[in-house]
CSV table of C-alpha atoms in Angstrom, one decimal:
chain,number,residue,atom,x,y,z
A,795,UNK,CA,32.3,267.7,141.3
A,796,UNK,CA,32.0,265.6,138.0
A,797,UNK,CA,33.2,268.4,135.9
A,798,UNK,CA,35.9,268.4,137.6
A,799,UNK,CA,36.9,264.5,137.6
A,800,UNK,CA,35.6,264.5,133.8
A,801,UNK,CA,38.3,267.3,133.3
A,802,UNK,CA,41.2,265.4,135.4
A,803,UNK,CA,40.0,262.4,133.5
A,804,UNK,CA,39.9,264.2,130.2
A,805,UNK,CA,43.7,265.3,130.9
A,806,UNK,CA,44.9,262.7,132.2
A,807,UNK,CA,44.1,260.8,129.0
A,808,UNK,CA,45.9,263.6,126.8
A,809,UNK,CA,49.0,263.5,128.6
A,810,UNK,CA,48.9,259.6,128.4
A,811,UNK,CA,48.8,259.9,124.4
A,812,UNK,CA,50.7,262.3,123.8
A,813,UNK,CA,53.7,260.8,125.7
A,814,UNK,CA,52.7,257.1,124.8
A,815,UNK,CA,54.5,257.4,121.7
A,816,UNK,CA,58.1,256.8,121.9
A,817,UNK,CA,61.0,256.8,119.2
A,818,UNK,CA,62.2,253.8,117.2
A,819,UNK,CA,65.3,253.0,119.8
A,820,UNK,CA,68.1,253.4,117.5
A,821,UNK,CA,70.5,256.5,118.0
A,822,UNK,CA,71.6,257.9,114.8
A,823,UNK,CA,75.6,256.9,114.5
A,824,UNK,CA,77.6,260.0,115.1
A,825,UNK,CA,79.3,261.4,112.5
A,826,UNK,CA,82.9,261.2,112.8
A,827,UNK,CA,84.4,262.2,109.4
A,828,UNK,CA,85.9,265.5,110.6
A,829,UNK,CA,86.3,264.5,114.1
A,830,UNK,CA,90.3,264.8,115.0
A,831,UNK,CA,89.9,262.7,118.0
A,832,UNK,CA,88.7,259.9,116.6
A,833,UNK,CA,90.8,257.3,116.2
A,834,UNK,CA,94.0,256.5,117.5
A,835,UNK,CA,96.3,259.7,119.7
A,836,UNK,CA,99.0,260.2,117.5
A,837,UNK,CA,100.4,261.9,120.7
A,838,UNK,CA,100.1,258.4,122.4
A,839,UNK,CA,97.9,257.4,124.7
A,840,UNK,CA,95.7,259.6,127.2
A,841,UNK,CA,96.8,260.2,130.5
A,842,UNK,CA,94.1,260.8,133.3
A,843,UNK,CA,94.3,264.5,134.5
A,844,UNK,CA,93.1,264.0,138.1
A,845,UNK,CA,89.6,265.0,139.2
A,846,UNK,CA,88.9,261.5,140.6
A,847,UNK,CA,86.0,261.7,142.6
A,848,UNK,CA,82.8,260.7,142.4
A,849,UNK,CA,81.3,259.9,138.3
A,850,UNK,CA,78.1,259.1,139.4
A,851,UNK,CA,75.2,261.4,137.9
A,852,UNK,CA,74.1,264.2,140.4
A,853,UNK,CA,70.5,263.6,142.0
A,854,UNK,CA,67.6,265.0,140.6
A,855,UNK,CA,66.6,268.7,141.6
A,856,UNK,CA,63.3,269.1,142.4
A,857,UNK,CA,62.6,271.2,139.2
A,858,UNK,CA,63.1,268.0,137.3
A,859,UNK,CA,60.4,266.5,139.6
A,860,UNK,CA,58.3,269.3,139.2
A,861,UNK,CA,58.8,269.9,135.5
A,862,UNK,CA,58.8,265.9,134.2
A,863,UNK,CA,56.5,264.4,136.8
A,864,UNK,CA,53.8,267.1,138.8
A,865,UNK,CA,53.3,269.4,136.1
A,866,UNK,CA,52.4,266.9,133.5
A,867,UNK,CA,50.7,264.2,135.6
A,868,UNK,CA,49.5,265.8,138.8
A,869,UNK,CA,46.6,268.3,137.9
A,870,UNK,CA,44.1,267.7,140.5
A,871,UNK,CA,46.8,269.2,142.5
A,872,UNK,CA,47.9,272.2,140.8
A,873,UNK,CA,44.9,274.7,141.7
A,874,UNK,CA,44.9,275.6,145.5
A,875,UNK,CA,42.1,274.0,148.1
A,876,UNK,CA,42.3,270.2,147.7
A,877,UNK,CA,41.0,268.2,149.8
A,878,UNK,CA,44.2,266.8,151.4
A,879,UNK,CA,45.7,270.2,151.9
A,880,UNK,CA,48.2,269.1,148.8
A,881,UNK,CA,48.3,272.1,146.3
A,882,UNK,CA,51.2,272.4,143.9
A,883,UNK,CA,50.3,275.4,141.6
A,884,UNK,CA,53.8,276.1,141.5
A,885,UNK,CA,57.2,274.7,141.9
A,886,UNK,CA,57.8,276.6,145.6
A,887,UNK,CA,54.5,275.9,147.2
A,888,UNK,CA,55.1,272.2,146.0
A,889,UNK,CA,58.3,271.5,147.6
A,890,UNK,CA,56.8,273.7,150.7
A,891,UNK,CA,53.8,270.9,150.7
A,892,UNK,CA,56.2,267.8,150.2
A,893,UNK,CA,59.0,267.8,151.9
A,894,UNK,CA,59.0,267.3,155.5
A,895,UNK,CA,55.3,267.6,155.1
A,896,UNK,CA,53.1,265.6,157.2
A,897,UNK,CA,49.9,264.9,154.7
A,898,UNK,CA,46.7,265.6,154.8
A,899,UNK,CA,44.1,262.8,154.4
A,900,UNK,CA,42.4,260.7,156.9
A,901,UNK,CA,43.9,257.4,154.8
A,902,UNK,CA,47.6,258.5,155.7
A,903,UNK,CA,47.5,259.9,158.9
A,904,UNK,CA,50.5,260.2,160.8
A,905,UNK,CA,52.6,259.5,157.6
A,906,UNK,CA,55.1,262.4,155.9
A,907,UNK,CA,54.9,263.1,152.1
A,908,UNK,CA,58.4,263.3,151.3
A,909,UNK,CA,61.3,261.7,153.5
A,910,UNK,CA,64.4,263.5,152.4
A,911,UNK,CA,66.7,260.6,152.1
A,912,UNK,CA,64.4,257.8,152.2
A,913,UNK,CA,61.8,257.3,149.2
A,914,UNK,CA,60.8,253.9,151.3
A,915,UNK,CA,59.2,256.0,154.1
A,916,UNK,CA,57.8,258.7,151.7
A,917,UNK,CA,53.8,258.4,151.1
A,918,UNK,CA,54.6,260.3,147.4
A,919,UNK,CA,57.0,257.0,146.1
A,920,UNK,CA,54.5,254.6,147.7
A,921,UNK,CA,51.6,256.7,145.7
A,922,UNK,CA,53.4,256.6,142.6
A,923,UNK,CA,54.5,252.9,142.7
A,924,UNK,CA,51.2,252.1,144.5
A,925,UNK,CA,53.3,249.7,146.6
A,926,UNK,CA,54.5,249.2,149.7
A,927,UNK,CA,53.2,251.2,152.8
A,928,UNK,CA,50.7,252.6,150.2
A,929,UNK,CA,47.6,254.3,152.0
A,930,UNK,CA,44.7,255.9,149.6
A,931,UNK,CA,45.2,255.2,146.5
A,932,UNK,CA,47.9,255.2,143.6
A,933,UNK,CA,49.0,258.2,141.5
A,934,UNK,CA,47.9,259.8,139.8
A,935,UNK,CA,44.1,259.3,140.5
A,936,UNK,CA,42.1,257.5,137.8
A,937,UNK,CA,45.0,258.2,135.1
A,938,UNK,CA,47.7,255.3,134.2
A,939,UNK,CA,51.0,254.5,136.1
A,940,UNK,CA,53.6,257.0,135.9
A,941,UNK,CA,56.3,255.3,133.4
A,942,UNK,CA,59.0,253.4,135.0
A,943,UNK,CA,61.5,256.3,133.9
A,944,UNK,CA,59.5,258.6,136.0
A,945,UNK,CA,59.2,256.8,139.1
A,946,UNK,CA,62.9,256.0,138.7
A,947,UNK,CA,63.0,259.9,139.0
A,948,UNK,CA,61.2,260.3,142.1
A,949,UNK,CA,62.7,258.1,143.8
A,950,UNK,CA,66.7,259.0,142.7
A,951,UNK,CA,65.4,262.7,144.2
A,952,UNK,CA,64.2,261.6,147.2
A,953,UNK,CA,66.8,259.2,147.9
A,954,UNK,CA,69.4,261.4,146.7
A,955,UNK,CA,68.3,263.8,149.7
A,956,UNK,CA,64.8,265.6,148.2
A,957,UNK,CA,66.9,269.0,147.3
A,958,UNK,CA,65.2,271.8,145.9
């Protein structure tokens, strides 16, 4: 049992420095030497071709989820046999285990893991924000808060209607 939390602890605090370190801010300015649209149409202005609709970035999939979030941050879960019945060795079994999924522990009993539509009544946003409704303890387990960029992930999927 310690060998296994020193080993959750041990990558927890690899992942933490290896993505604590961030780039300076600045974007390099694009190059537009050889760029014929920049600058003035000599056609005259653009007209709008149609489309409309909505310009809004799609949701999240849940392989963004499972790619930038589990896989990286949530390895006490990615074997098969935890305590609270929540394995995610894989992207499938993971959704399979979230979504609609009532949870396992005593602490959040009653409670579903994923509410498709409504990251406010999901036990995985209150576990990752440790806020809220939030019953056991905050994700992931002895490691640091999930960056803001992260959560702001979660919760855009869940909200967005928890799609696979």
């Amino acid at each position: 049992m310690m060998t296994k939390l020193r080993a959750c602890t041990l990558c927890f605090a690899l992942i933490f420095s290896l993505t604590a370190c961030g780039d300076s801010g600045s974007s390099p300015t694009p190059d537009t030497t050889n760029n014929k649209e920049a600058g003035p149409n000599p056609d005259g202005p653009a007209t709008d071709s149609g489309g409309g609709g909505d310009t809004t970035a799609s949701a999240p999939t849940f392989g963004d989820i499972y790619t930038q979030v589990i896989s990286p941050n949530c390895s006490c879960h990615l074997g098969t046999g935890h305590s609270t019945g929540l394995d995610m060795p894989d992207a499938n079994t993971a959704f399979t285990n979230l979504v609609g999924a009532a949870t396992g522990g005593s602490a959040c009993s009653g409670k579903t893991r994923v509410v498709a539509g409504d990251s406010a009544q999901s036990v995985l946003y209150d576990k990752v924000t440790g806020g809220g409704n939030l019953c056991g303890s905050r994700m992931p387990l002895g490691g640091a808060a999930l960056p803001q960029n992260l959560v702001d992930l979660v919760k855009a999927w869940i909200d967005g209607g928890a799609k696979q």
